[in-house]
Short mmCIF file of C-alpha atoms in Angstrom, two decimals:
data_model
loop_
_atom_site.label_atom_id
_atom_site.label_comp_id
_atom_site.label_asym_id
_atom_site.label_seq_id
_atom_site.Cartn_x
_atom_site.Cartn_y
_atom_site.Cartn_z
CA MET U 24 0.00 0.00 0.00
CA ALA U 25 2.94 2.34 0.62
CA THR U 26 3.69 2.37 -3.11
CA ARG U 27 0.17 3.50 -4.02
CA PRO U 28 0.36 6.61 -6.25
CA LEU U 29 -0.81 9.89 -4.73
CA ALA U 30 -2.67 10.55 -7.98
CA ARG U 31 -5.20 7.86 -7.00
CA MET U 32 -5.95 9.29 -3.54
CA GLY U 33 -8.26 12.15 -4.46
CA ILE U 34 -5.72 14.86 -3.63
CA GLU U 35 -6.61 18.33 -4.92
CA ALA U 36 -5.08 18.92 -8.37
CA THR U 37 -3.03 22.01 -7.48
CA LEU U 38 -1.45 20.34 -4.46
CA LEU U 39 -0.88 17.15 -6.45
CA SER U 40 1.05 19.06 -9.13
CA LYS U 41 3.24 20.64 -6.44
CA LEU U 42 3.96 17.20 -4.97
CA LYS U 43 4.89 15.80 -8.38
CA ALA U 44 7.19 18.76 -9.04
CA ARG U 45 9.10 17.83 -5.86
CA ASN U 46 9.23 14.13 -6.86
CA LEU U 47 6.69 13.10 -4.22
CA ASN U 48 4.64 10.53 -6.11
CA THR U 49 3.64 7.77 -3.69
CA ALA U 50 2.28 7.38 -0.18
CA GLN U 51 5.70 6.16 0.89
CA ASP U 52 7.32 9.39 -0.32
CA VAL U 53 5.03 11.44 1.93
CA LEU U 54 4.85 9.18 4.98
CA THR U 55 8.61 8.56 5.21
CA SER U 56 9.28 12.31 5.31
CA THR U 57 8.96 14.25 8.55
CA GLN U 58 6.57 17.18 8.73
CA LEU U 59 9.56 19.53 8.89
CA ASP U 60 10.99 17.93 5.72
CA LEU U 61 7.69 18.45 3.92
CA ILE U 62 7.50 22.08 5.04
CA GLU U 63 10.99 22.70 3.63
CA ILE U 64 10.29 20.81 0.39
CA LEU U 65 6.86 22.35 -0.19
CA GLU U 66 7.73 25.96 0.48
CA ASP U 67 4.47 27.34 -0.93
CA VAL U 68 2.22 24.97 1.05
CA THR U 69 1.03 25.92 4.52
CA GLU U 70 1.68 23.82 7.60
CA THR U 71 -2.05 23.23 7.98
CA GLU U 72 -2.28 21.89 4.42
CA ILE U 73 0.68 19.58 5.05
CA GLU U 74 -0.92 18.21 8.23
CA ALA U 75 -4.13 17.55 6.31
CA LEU U 76 -2.15 15.87 3.50
CA VAL U 77 -0.33 13.49 5.85
CA LEU U 78 -3.59 12.60 7.60
CA ALA U 79 -5.39 11.97 4.30
CA VAL U 80 -2.59 9.77 2.94
CA SER U 81 -2.37 7.84 6.22
CA LYS U 82 -6.10 7.15 6.23
CA HIS U 83 -5.97 6.06 2.60
CA VAL U 84 -3.29 3.39 3.10
CA ALA U 85 -4.11 2.27 6.66
CA PRO U 86 -5.92 -1.10 6.89
CA THR U 87 -9.59 -0.70 7.72
CA PRO U 88 -10.99 -3.14 10.31
CA ALA U 89 -14.08 -5.10 9.32
CA ARG U 90 -16.43 -7.52 11.06
CA ALA U 91 -16.25 -11.19 10.12
CA TYR U 92 -19.90 -11.03 9.02
CA GLU U 93 -19.07 -8.23 6.57
CA LEU U 94 -16.04 -10.11 5.23
CA GLN U 95 -18.12 -13.24 4.69
CA HIS U 96 -20.58 -11.35 2.53
CA GLN U 97 -17.74 -9.61 0.68
CA THR U 98 -15.79 -12.77 -0.14
CA THR U 99 -18.74 -14.96 -1.15
CA PRO U 100 -19.45 -13.18 -4.46
CA LYS U 101 -15.78 -12.31 -5.06
CA GLY U 102 -14.35 -15.73 -4.25
CA ARG U 103 -13.30 -16.59 -7.78
CA HIS U 104 -11.03 -19.51 -8.56
CA LEU U 105 -8.78 -20.24 -11.53
CA PRO U 106 -9.30 -23.84 -12.75
CA THR U 107 -6.17 -26.00 -12.99
CA CYS U 108 -7.71 -28.47 -15.48
CA ILE U 109 -7.06 -31.25 -12.96
CA GLN U 110 -10.69 -31.90 -12.06
CA GLU U 111 -10.16 -33.65 -8.75
CA LEU U 112 -7.67 -31.01 -7.59
CA ASP U 113 -10.12 -28.26 -8.54
CA THR U 114 -12.83 -30.02 -6.54
CA ALA U 115 -10.57 -30.31 -3.49
CA LEU U 116 -9.59 -26.63 -3.84
CA ARG U 117 -13.29 -25.64 -4.10
CA GLY U 118 -12.94 -24.51 -7.69
CA GLY U 119 -9.23 -24.13 -8.40
CA ILE U 120 -6.44 -21.71 -7.48
CA PRO U 121 -8.02 -19.18 -5.09
CA SER U 122 -8.04 -15.48 -5.86
CA GLY U 123 -6.96 -12.91 -3.31
CA SER U 124 -4.12 -15.00 -1.90
CA LEU U 125 -0.64 -16.41 -2.57
CA THR U 126 -0.38 -19.99 -3.85
CA GLU U 127 2.95 -21.83 -4.02
CA LEU U 128 3.88 -24.78 -6.24
CA VAL U 129 6.88 -26.60 -4.79
CA GLY U 130 8.69 -29.67 -6.07
CA PRO U 131 11.93 -31.06 -7.52
CA ALA U 132 13.26 -30.16 -10.95
CA GLY U 133 11.39 -31.66 -13.88
CA VAL U 134 8.24 -32.55 -11.95
CA GLY U 135 6.03 -30.08 -13.84
CA LYS U 136 5.98 -26.74 -11.97
CA THR U 137 6.63 -24.63 -15.08
CA GLN U 138 4.16 -26.70 -17.12
CA PHE U 139 1.59 -26.00 -14.43
CA CYS U 140 2.30 -22.26 -14.72
CA LEU U 141 1.98 -22.32 -18.51
CA GLN U 142 -1.34 -24.13 -18.16
CA LEU U 143 -2.63 -21.54 -15.69
CA SER U 144 -1.50 -18.77 -18.04
CA VAL U 145 -3.58 -20.22 -20.85
CA SER U 146 -6.62 -20.71 -18.59
CA ALA U 147 -6.51 -17.07 -17.53
CA ALA U 148 -5.57 -15.55 -20.91
CA LYS U 149 -7.97 -17.44 -23.19
CA PRO U 150 -10.94 -15.38 -24.39
CA ARG U 151 -14.13 -15.96 -22.41
CA HIS U 152 -16.00 -17.51 -25.34
CA ALA U 153 -13.14 -20.02 -25.62
CA GLY U 154 -13.51 -21.12 -21.99
CA GLY U 155 -10.96 -18.82 -20.36
CA LEU U 156 -11.12 -15.71 -18.21
CA GLY U 157 -10.13 -13.34 -21.00
CA ARG U 158 -7.74 -11.55 -18.63
CA HIS U 159 -4.15 -10.40 -18.96
CA VAL U 160 -1.34 -12.38 -17.30
CA HIS U 161 1.91 -11.04 -15.83
CA TYR U 162 4.53 -13.81 -15.90
CA PHE U 163 7.88 -13.33 -14.10
CA ASP U 164 10.28 -15.83 -15.67
CA THR U 165 13.35 -15.79 -13.42
CA GLU U 166 14.55 -19.22 -14.57
CA LYS U 167 14.24 -18.52 -18.32
CA LYS U 168 11.90 -21.49 -18.80
CA PHE U 169 8.93 -19.77 -20.40
CA THR U 170 8.34 -21.13 -23.92
CA SER U 171 5.82 -19.36 -26.13
CA ASN U 172 5.61 -22.36 -28.50
CA ARG U 173 4.56 -24.57 -25.59
CA VAL U 174 1.94 -22.03 -24.51
CA ALA U 175 0.60 -21.95 -28.07
CA GLU U 176 0.46 -25.77 -28.15
CA ILE U 177 -1.53 -25.91 -24.91
CA ALA U 178 -3.86 -23.16 -26.12
CA GLU U 179 -4.44 -24.89 -29.48
CA HIS U 180 -5.50 -28.13 -27.82
CA GLN U 181 -7.67 -26.40 -25.22
CA ILE U 182 -9.45 -24.20 -27.76
CA GLY U 183 -9.80 -27.00 -30.33
CA GLN U 184 -10.65 -26.80 -34.01
CA VAL U 185 -13.31 -24.11 -34.09
CA PRO U 186 -13.84 -21.24 -36.53
CA GLY U 187 -11.23 -18.59 -35.85
CA SER U 188 -9.20 -20.85 -33.55
CA LYS U 189 -5.91 -19.47 -34.88
CA ASN U 190 -6.95 -15.95 -33.95
CA LEU U 191 -8.05 -17.16 -30.52
CA VAL U 192 -4.62 -18.69 -29.89
CA GLU U 193 -2.93 -15.47 -30.98
CA GLU U 194 -5.24 -13.49 -28.71
CA THR U 195 -4.32 -15.80 -25.83
CA LEU U 196 -0.60 -15.25 -26.42
CA ALA U 197 -1.11 -11.49 -26.68
CA ASN U 198 -2.68 -11.54 -23.22
CA ILE U 199 0.52 -12.83 -21.59
CA SER U 200 3.33 -10.41 -20.66
CA VAL U 201 6.67 -12.03 -19.77
CA MET U 202 9.26 -10.23 -17.64
CA ARG U 203 12.76 -11.52 -16.85
CA PRO U 204 14.32 -9.54 -13.97
CA GLY U 205 18.00 -10.24 -13.37
CA THR U 206 18.23 -9.71 -9.60
CA ALA U 207 16.01 -10.05 -6.55
CA GLY U 208 16.00 -6.26 -6.23
CA GLU U 209 14.84 -5.80 -9.83
CA LEU U 210 12.10 -8.35 -9.22
CA LEU U 211 10.88 -6.50 -6.13
CA GLN U 212 10.75 -3.19 -8.00
CA SER U 213 8.89 -4.84 -10.89
CA ILE U 214 6.32 -6.29 -8.49
CA LYS U 215 5.84 -2.92 -6.80
CA SER U 216 5.28 -1.21 -10.15
CA LEU U 217 2.54 -3.63 -11.26
CA GLU U 218 -0.36 -1.81 -9.65
CA SER U 219 -1.09 0.60 -12.49
CA SER U 220 -0.69 -2.01 -15.24
CA ILE U 221 -3.00 -4.43 -13.40
CA ILE U 222 -5.69 -1.77 -13.64
CA GLU U 223 -4.93 -0.70 -17.22
CA LEU U 224 -4.59 -4.22 -18.67
CA GLN U 225 -7.22 -5.91 -16.46
CA VAL U 226 -4.71 -8.45 -15.19
CA GLY U 227 -6.29 -11.63 -13.85
CA LEU U 228 -3.20 -13.63 -12.85
CA VAL U 229 0.35 -12.95 -11.65
CA LEU U 230 2.90 -15.77 -11.90
CA LEU U 231 6.45 -15.96 -10.53
CA ASP U 232 8.57 -18.88 -11.73
CA SER U 233 10.48 -19.09 -9.47
CA VAL U 234 10.74 -17.17 -6.20
CA ALA U 235 13.89 -19.05 -5.18
CA ALA U 236 16.06 -18.59 -8.27
CA LEU U 237 17.25 -15.02 -7.77
CA VAL U 238 17.61 -15.01 -3.98
CA ARG U 239 19.57 -18.28 -3.94
CA THR U 240 22.05 -16.98 -6.51
CA GLY U 241 22.16 -13.39 -5.25
CA TYR U 242 22.66 -14.02 -1.53
CA GLY U 243 25.36 -16.15 0.08
CA HIS U 244 25.04 -18.17 3.28
CA GLU U 245 26.43 -15.23 5.25
CA GLN U 246 23.59 -13.01 3.96
CA LEU U 247 20.71 -15.07 5.30
CA VAL U 248 19.13 -12.15 7.16
CA GLU U 249 19.19 -9.93 4.06
CA ARG U 250 17.80 -12.77 1.94
CA GLN U 251 14.89 -13.42 4.29
CA GLU U 252 14.14 -9.70 4.46
CA MET U 253 14.00 -9.55 0.65
CA LEU U 254 11.69 -12.57 0.54
CA GLY U 255 9.44 -10.95 3.11
CA LEU U 256 9.19 -7.78 1.01
CA GLN U 257 8.45 -9.76 -2.15
CA ALA U 258 5.79 -11.84 -0.40
CA ALA U 259 4.14 -8.77 1.13
CA SER U 260 4.01 -7.01 -2.25
CA LEU U 261 2.58 -10.07 -4.01
CA LYS U 262 -0.05 -10.66 -1.33
CA TYR U 263 -1.04 -7.00 -1.45
CA LEU U 264 -1.66 -7.25 -5.20
CA ALA U 265 -3.63 -10.47 -4.73
CA GLN U 266 -5.83 -9.00 -2.01
CA ILE U 267 -6.42 -5.49 -3.34
CA PHE U 268 -7.28 -6.67 -6.87
CA ASP U 269 -8.81 -10.04 -5.89
CA ILE U 270 -6.63 -12.03 -8.31
CA PRO U 271 -4.71 -15.29 -7.89
CA VAL U 272 -0.94 -14.95 -7.44
CA VAL U 273 1.06 -18.13 -8.03
CA VAL U 274 4.76 -18.69 -7.34
CA THR U 275 6.96 -21.74 -7.78
CA ASN U 276 9.61 -22.79 -5.29
CA GLN U 277 12.59 -25.08 -5.52
CA VAL U 278 13.61 -27.83 -3.11
CA MET U 279 16.72 -28.40 -1.03
CA ALA U 280 18.38 -31.45 0.45
CA ARG U 281 17.69 -32.55 4.01
CA PHE U 282 20.17 -35.10 5.32
CA GLN U 283 19.60 -37.03 8.54
CA THR U 284 21.78 -39.47 10.45
CA GLN U 285 20.36 -42.82 11.54
CA SER U 286 21.27 -42.22 15.20
CA THR U 287 19.61 -38.81 15.52
CA PRO U 288 15.81 -38.67 15.77
CA GLY U 289 14.52 -35.92 13.54
CA PRO U 290 12.05 -35.04 10.84
CA GLU U 291 12.53 -38.43 9.17
CA ALA U 292 10.50 -39.94 11.97
CA SER U 293 7.51 -37.82 11.02
CA ILE U 294 8.16 -38.57 7.34
CA GLN U 295 7.97 -42.31 7.96
CA ALA U 296 4.91 -41.89 10.17
CA PHE U 297 3.29 -39.82 7.45
CA SER U 298 4.14 -42.38 4.78
CA ARG U 299 2.61 -45.22 6.79
CA SER U 300 -0.65 -43.33 7.35
CA THR U 301 -1.10 -42.00 3.83
CA THR U 302 -3.58 -43.71 1.54
CA PRO U 303 -1.66 -44.78 -1.62
CA LEU U 304 -3.04 -43.56 -4.93
CA HIS U 305 -4.76 -46.23 -6.95
CA GLY U 306 -2.49 -47.61 -9.66
CA HIS U 307 0.80 -46.52 -8.06
CA PRO U 308 3.27 -48.37 -5.83
CA ASP U 309 2.96 -47.83 -2.11
CA GLN U 310 3.90 -44.20 -1.60
CA GLY U 311 4.84 -44.99 1.99
CA SER U 312 7.75 -47.22 1.02
CA ARG U 313 9.01 -44.59 -1.43
CA LEU U 314 9.20 -41.89 1.22
CA ALA U 315 10.64 -44.20 3.82
CA THR U 316 13.60 -45.06 1.60
CA ALA U 317 14.28 -41.34 1.20
CA ALA U 318 14.65 -40.75 4.94
CA ASP U 319 18.42 -40.29 4.78
CA SER U 320 18.49 -37.84 1.86
CA SER U 321 15.03 -36.44 1.28
CA VAL U 322 14.27 -33.00 -0.09
CA MET U 323 12.03 -30.29 1.28
CA ALA U 324 10.78 -26.88 0.22
CA ALA U 325 13.50 -24.25 -0.05
CA LEU U 326 13.65 -20.78 1.57
CA GLY U 327 12.86 -21.80 5.13
CA THR U 328 10.11 -21.32 7.67
CA LYS U 329 9.61 -17.57 7.24
CA TRP U 330 8.78 -17.98 3.58
CA ALA U 331 6.49 -20.95 4.34
CA HIS U 332 4.44 -18.72 6.65
CA CYS U 333 4.06 -16.14 3.86
CA VAL U 334 2.31 -18.67 1.63
CA ASN U 335 -1.47 -19.06 1.91
CA THR U 336 -1.77 -22.30 -0.09
CA ARG U 337 1.08 -24.75 -0.69
CA LEU U 338 0.77 -27.40 -3.41
CA VAL U 339 3.51 -30.04 -3.44
CA LEU U 340 4.34 -31.76 -6.74
CA GLU U 341 6.34 -34.98 -6.66
CA ARG U 342 7.03 -38.21 -8.49
CA VAL U 343 5.29 -41.33 -7.25
CA GLY U 344 6.52 -44.47 -8.95
CA GLN U 345 6.29 -43.82 -12.68
CA GLY U 346 3.71 -41.08 -12.26
CA ARG U 347 3.26 -37.65 -10.73
CA CYS U 348 1.24 -36.54 -7.73
CA ILE U 349 0.11 -33.15 -6.44
CA LYS U 350 -0.75 -32.60 -2.78
CA ILE U 351 -2.57 -29.84 -0.96
CA ALA U 352 -0.07 -29.52 1.88
CA LYS U 353 -1.30 -26.21 3.28
CA SER U 354 -4.59 -24.38 2.82
CA PRO U 355 -6.78 -22.18 5.03
CA SER U 356 -9.99 -23.59 3.54
CA CYS U 357 -9.30 -27.03 2.03
CA PRO U 358 -8.41 -30.45 3.45
CA ASN U 359 -5.00 -32.01 2.91
CA ALA U 360 -5.46 -34.21 -0.14
CA ALA U 361 -3.52 -35.70 -3.05
CA THR U 362 -4.29 -36.66 -6.62
CA ALA U 363 -2.35 -37.92 -9.62
CA PHE U 364 -1.66 -35.89 -12.75
CA ARG U 365 0.25 -36.21 -15.99
CA ILE U 366 1.79 -33.86 -18.55
CA THR U 367 0.73 -34.28 -22.17
CA HIS U 368 0.67 -32.20 -25.34
CA ARG U 369 -2.61 -30.77 -24.02
CA GLY U 370 -0.94 -29.52 -20.85
CA VAL U 371 -1.35 -30.69 -17.26
CA GLU U 372 -4.32 -32.99 -16.74
CA THR U 373 -5.76 -35.70 -14.51
CA ASP U 374 -4.03 -39.08 -14.68
CA HIS U 375 -7.08 -41.28 -15.18
CA LEU U 376 -5.03 -44.44 -14.64
CA ALA U 377 -4.39 -43.34 -11.08
CA SER U 378 -7.40 -41.18 -10.27
CA GLY U 379 -8.95 -40.50 -6.91
CA VAL U 380 -8.20 -37.89 -4.26
CA ALA U 381 -6.58 -39.39 -1.18
CA ASP U 382 -6.94 -37.69 2.21
CA LEU U 383 -3.59 -37.20 3.90
CA GLU U 384 -2.78 -37.68 7.56
CA GLY U 385 0.23 -36.76 9.63
CA ASP U 386 2.47 -33.69 9.52
CA VAL U 387 2.37 -32.89 5.81
CA LEU U 388 4.28 -29.62 6.25
CA ALA U 389 7.25 -31.50 7.69
CA MET U 390 7.22 -34.28 5.12
CA GLY U 391 9.98 -34.95 2.65
CA ILE U 392 9.34 -34.66 -1.07
CA ALA U 393 9.88 -37.91 -2.96
CA ASN U 394 12.51 -37.57 -5.66
CA ASP U 395 15.28 -39.55 -7.31
CA ALA U 396 18.06 -37.07 -6.55
CA ALA U 397 19.26 -34.80 -3.77
CA TYR U 398 19.63 -31.07 -4.36
CA ASP U 399 22.19 -28.59 -3.13
CA MET U 400 21.13 -25.62 -1.04
#
């Protein structure tokens, strides 16, 4: 909210022009200056006018308390969801990826996180009469994995052979803006500057693939505090956009290795307990045995506990036998559940050979992620 432009706060035009002339453009510019600073900067503005300005800006950006009853009636009509095209996952999520919050896709390399993002891009960007939302998409591609040809392929198969299908695919691609920031700082500034374009372009989805790439390469082990502070700022900015514009914001996250010794009780105990209590997916080998064998060198979500608390919904993607599985590991409104999926030329879809949502038990947030390889931090 601090980056909200003063031009959108109903400030009188003459005063607004004076503020712009002194390079005071956002709420942050005003509220981080002392009253004495503002008096010196705005020489031709009275002290009374400055006091009124600070009060007006403060009221505009300050959170307004609301009763739970009011929020319930506000969120019911607004509670839109973005379908994932995995029917059983959409059912478990009460319609798909929720709007107004931050959803994380976490899993090992090659499991399908980027494919999932491309699929969501198509679902949001497709014209309404072609089954999409007809909204613009902002896609932050920090890992350089976005492929326009793959997006076109998914769109072609989703739209099908209908009159004007080629134009519909082109319209879908035109609705997706791809940005490739080079540093975590550039990414943060890009996120903060999205507010005006979300309004102008009617953005319906913001994607970040991935949140871990730039901070893991830009910050060393000795800069952990700075890294976590940057992640907190990025998460706060993304959640603000999600909430204020009621749109889904989706980020992907990498995994890191977690090694345990046999003699030291630790998280592997909960992993094995989780694996024994989990209902295996139909058509796949016992998932429990797969996780138990990974107790010595399992992988878990990167970026630590602070980042995990920033996420509203966490979806874990992993390999199970010869297939793939996606789990709702964290959600404020949905049960912990898992279902199988596959990646085809049509995109990400339900694996009908291993269908069925399984309820999960145990500490899913502390579980390891099944994978064939360990990953460096």
